[in-house]
Structure formats: C-alpha cells, structure tokens
Coordinates of C-alpha atoms in Angstrom, one line a residue:
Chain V
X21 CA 1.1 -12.4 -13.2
X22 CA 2.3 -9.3 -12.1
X23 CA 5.3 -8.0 -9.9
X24 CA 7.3 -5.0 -9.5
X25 CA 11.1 -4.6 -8.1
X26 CA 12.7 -1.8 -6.6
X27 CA 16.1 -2.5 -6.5
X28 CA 17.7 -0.4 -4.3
X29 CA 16.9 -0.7 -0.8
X30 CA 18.2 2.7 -0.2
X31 CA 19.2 5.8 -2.0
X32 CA 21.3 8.5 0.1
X33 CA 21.3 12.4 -1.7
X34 CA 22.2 15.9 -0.6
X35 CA 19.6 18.6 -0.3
X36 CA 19.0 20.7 -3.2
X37 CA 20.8 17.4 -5.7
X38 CA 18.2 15.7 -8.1
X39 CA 17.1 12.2 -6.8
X40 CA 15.9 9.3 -8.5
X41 CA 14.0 5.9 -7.1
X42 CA 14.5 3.4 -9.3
X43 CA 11.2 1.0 -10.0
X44 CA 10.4 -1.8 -13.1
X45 CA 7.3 -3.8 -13.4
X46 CA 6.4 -7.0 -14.9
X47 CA 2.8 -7.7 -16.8
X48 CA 1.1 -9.7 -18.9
X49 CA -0.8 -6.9 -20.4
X50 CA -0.7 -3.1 -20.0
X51 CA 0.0 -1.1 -16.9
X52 CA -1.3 0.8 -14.1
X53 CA 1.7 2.0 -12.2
X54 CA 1.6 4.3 -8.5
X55 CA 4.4 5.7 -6.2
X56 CA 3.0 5.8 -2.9
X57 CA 5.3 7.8 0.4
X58 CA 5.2 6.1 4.2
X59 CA 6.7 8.2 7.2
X60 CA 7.6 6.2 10.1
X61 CA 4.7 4.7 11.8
X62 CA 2.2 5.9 9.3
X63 CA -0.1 4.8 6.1
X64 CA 1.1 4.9 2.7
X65 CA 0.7 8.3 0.9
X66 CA -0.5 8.6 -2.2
X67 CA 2.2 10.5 -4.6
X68 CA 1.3 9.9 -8.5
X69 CA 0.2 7.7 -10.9
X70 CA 0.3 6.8 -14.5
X71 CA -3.1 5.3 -16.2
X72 CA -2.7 6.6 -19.8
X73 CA -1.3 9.1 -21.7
X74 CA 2.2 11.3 -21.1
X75 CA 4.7 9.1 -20.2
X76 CA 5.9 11.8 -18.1
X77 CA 3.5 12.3 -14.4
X78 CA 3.5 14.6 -12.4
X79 CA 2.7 14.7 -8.7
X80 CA 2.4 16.0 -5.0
X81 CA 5.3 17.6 -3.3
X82 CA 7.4 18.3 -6.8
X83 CA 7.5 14.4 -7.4
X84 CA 7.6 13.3 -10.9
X85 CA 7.8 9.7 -12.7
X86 CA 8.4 8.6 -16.7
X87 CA 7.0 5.8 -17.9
X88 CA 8.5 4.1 -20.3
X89 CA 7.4 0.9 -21.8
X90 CA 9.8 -0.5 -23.7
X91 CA 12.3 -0.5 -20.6
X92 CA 9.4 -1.4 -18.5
X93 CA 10.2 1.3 -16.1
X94 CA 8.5 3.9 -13.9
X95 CA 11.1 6.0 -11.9
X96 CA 9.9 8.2 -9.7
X97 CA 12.0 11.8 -9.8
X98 CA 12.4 15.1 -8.1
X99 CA 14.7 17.7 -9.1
X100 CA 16.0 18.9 -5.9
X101 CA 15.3 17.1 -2.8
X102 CA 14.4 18.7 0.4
X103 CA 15.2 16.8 3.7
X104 CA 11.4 16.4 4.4
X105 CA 11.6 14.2 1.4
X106 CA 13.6 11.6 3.4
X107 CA 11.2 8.8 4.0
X108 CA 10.1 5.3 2.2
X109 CA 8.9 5.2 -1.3
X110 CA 7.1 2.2 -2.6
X111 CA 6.1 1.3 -6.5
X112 CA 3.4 -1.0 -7.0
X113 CA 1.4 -2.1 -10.5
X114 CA -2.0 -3.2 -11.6
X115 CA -2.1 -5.0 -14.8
X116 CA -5.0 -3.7 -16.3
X117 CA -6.5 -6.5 -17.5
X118 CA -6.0 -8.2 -14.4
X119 CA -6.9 -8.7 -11.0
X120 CA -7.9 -5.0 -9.4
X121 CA -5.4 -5.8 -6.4
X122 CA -2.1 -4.1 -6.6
X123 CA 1.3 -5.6 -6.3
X124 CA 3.5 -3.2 -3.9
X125 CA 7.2 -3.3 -4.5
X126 CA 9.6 -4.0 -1.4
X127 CA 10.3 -0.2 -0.9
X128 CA 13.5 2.2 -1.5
X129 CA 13.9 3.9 1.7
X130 CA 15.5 7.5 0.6
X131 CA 17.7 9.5 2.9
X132 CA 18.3 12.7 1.8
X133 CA 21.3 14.7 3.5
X134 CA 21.7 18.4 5.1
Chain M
X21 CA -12.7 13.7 3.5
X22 CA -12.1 12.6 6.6
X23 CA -9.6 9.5 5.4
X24 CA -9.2 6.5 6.4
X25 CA -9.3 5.4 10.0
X26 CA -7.7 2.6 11.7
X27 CA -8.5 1.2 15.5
X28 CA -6.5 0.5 17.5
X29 CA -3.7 2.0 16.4
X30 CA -1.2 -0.4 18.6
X31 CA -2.1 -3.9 20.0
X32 CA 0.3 -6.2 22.3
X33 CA -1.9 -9.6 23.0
X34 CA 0.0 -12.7 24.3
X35 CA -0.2 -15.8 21.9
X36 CA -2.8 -17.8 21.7
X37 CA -5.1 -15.1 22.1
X38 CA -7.6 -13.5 20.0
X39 CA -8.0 -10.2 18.4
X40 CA -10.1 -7.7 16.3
X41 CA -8.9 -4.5 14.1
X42 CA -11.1 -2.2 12.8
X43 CA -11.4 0.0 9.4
X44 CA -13.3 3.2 8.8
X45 CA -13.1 3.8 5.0
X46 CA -13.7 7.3 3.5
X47 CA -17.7 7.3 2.9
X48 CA -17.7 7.2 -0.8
X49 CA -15.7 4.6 -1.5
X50 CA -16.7 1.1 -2.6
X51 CA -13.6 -0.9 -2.4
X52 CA -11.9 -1.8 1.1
X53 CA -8.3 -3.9 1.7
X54 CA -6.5 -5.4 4.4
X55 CA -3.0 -5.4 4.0
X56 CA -0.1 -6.9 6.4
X57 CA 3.3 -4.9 6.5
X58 CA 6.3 -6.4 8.1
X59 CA 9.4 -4.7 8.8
X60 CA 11.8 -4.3 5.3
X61 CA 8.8 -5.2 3.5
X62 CA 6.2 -3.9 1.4
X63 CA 2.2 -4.0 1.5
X64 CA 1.1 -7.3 1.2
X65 CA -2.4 -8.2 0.2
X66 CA -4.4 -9.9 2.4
X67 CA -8.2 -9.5 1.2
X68 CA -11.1 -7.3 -0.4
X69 CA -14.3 -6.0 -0.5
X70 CA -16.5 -4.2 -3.0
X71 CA -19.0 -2.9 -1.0
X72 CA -20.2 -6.1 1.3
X73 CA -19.2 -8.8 -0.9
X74 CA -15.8 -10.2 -0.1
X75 CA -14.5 -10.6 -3.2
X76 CA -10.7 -12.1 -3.0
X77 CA -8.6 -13.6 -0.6
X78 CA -4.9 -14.2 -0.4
X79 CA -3.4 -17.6 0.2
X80 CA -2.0 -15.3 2.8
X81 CA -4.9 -15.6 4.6
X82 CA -5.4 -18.9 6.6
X83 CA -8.1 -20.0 8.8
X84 CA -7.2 -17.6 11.5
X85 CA -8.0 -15.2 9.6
X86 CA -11.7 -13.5 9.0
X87 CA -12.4 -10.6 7.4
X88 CA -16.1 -8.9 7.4
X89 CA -18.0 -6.0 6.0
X90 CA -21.3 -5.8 7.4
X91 CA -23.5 -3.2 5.6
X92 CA -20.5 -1.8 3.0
X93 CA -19.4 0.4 5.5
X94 CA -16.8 0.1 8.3
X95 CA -14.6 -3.6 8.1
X96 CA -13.0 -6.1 10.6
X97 CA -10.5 -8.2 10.3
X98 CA -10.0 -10.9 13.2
X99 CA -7.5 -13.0 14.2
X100 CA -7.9 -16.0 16.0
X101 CA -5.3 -18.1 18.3
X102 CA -2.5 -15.5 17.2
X103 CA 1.2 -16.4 16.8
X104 CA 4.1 -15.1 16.9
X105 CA 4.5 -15.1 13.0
X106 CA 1.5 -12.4 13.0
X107 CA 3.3 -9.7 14.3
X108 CA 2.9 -7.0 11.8
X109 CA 1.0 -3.7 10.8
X110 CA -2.1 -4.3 9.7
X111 CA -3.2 -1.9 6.8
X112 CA -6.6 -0.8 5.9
X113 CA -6.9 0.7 2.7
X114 CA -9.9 2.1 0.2
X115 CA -10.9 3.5 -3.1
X116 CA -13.0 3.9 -6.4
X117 CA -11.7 1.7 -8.8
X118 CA -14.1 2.9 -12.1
X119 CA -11.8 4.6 -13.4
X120 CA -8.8 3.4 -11.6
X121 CA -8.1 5.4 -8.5
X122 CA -5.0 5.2 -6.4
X123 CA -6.0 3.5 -2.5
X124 CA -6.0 5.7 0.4
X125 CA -4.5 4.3 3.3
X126 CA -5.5 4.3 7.0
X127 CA -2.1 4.7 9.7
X128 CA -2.5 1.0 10.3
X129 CA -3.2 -1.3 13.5
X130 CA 0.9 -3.1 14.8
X131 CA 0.3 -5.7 16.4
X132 CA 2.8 -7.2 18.7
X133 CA 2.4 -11.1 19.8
X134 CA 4.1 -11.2 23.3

C-alpha cells in the first residue's frame, strides 16, 4: 500500500522569507514522488518530481524538493516566496513497483503575505 | 500541446438525474484518469485507461458510475441517478507513463446536485 501525508493544512510566510511544505510518504518498495500547484477553480499543475538520482529536484517557478529516504520525506522548498506563490500544493507517490495510480496527499494550502 | 480539456466546465442537475462529463486528453498520451475532488480534499482516484482498455477502477466507483474510452481518444464518465453525495469536481487527467511521467490535468467539471 501506499499513502502520503501532508501535515499541515496550511503554511502562512512573508514575501521574500523561505517557505517550506512539509510532505512524507509511505511504500512498500521504492518511490516515485510529485508536487503538483492548484489555483482556485483550476487543474492541478505540475511542479517537480523525483524518479531517480539527486535527492535534491529542482522545478518550475524556483520550486525545489529533497528527497530523503531514510526520513521518508519529500519537502517541497523555495527560497523566497513571492505572493503569486500563494495557492494549494499537493504531494502525491507512486510506489514503483506498484499500481501506476498515484496517491495525492490532502493538500497544504500556502498563503504567503505582502 | 494543447492540454487537457474538460466539458462542461460547471454542471447544477437536480437529484435523481443523469449526467455526462467529458475529457479531451493531450493527443499523445496513452493513459487517461478520472479523479473526484471535494472541498479540503485531495484528488481521489476514480478510474483509468491505457488507451481503450479500462484498466482499474476504484471501489470509489459504484454502479452509477461508467467510465468509457471509445477509440483511445477523448473519455466519458457518466453518472446515473445522481445524489447529493456526488457533488464534487470531477478531474480528468493524462500522461505517458514509460518512463514515468507526471499527469497533466484538465480544469475539471464541479458538479453541483440541487
């Protein structure tokens, strides 16, 4: 089985501060981890993802995430947020001997302040 | 890339009724999925195809619910004798998955049961 938490349901920063959305996964084998963005009343957007290799991603719009396996954690990063940024942010994990369906975390929703 | 596109976008039917959303994938791709997304919540999985065959299903998925993808191309997913418990945002999403690729998502169908 696999299942991912985000446990934060929100994360409030100023513009120009480093933000971080917190995300840890659970599988039987090895991963494949994604951070995906949704604006209101819109699709998810795809932001980055880790298959193999660094354990440090990066991605679209300055985003970032380490992987780290022995804390089975992929937090997603950017080192200075922008008010744009404010939106919802959603981890979600493919084990990859598994089923090819992805399980989606509950979301973070991230407010970043003026 | 045109992306993926989703009709209609907004639905209000009265209960008991049915109803039918559509899903335009991007061309190439050979994986489609139907997600439902409630409010607080993330994606969950409803059902998918590679190319016509339908290939899983969710538990999610009762007897209501019928998925189809006639020809590989563009997908349906109908909903019969709605309730009020199927109020949601229905998400189309599609993909490569050889190697693994992240999903693209449509902008979603909401569908409000009056």
């Amino acid at each position: 089985a696999q299942s991912v938490a985000q446990p934060e349901d929100q994360v409030n920063v100023a513009e120009g501060n480093p933000l971080t959305v917190k995300c840890t996964y659970s599988v039987s084998g090895n991963p494949y981890l994604f951070w995906y963005v949704q604006y209101p009343n819109r699709g998810l957007q795809f932001l980055l993802k880790y298959i193999t290799g660094d354990n440090l991603v990066k991605g679209s719009y300055g985003f970032e995430a380490e992987f780290n396996k022995s804390q089975t954690s992929f937090h997603l990063k950017k080192p200075s947020a922008l008010v744009s940024d404010s939106a919802l942010y959603f981890c979600a994990v493919r084990d990859i001997g598994g089923s090819y369906i992805p399980t989606f975390g509950r979301g973070t929703s991230l407010i970043v302040h003026p | 890339d045109t992306g993926v596109s989703q009709d209609p976008r907004h639905k209000i039917t009265k209960r008991g009724q049915n109803v039918t959303f559509r899903c335009d994938p991007i061309s190439e791709h050979n994986r489609l999925y139907w997600y439902r997304q409630t409010l607080g919540q993330g994606p969950e999985f409803l059902t998918y195809f590679q190319n016509e065959a339908q290939l899983e299903k969710s538990r999610l998925l009762s007897d209501r619910f019928s998925a189809e993808r006639p020809k590989g191309s563009f997908s349906t997913l109908e909903i019969q004798r709605t309730e009020q418990g199927d109020s949601a945002m229905y998400l189309c999403a599609s993909s490569f998955d050889s190697p693994p690729q992240p999903q693209h998502f449509g902008d979603g169908t909401r569908l409000s049961i009056l």
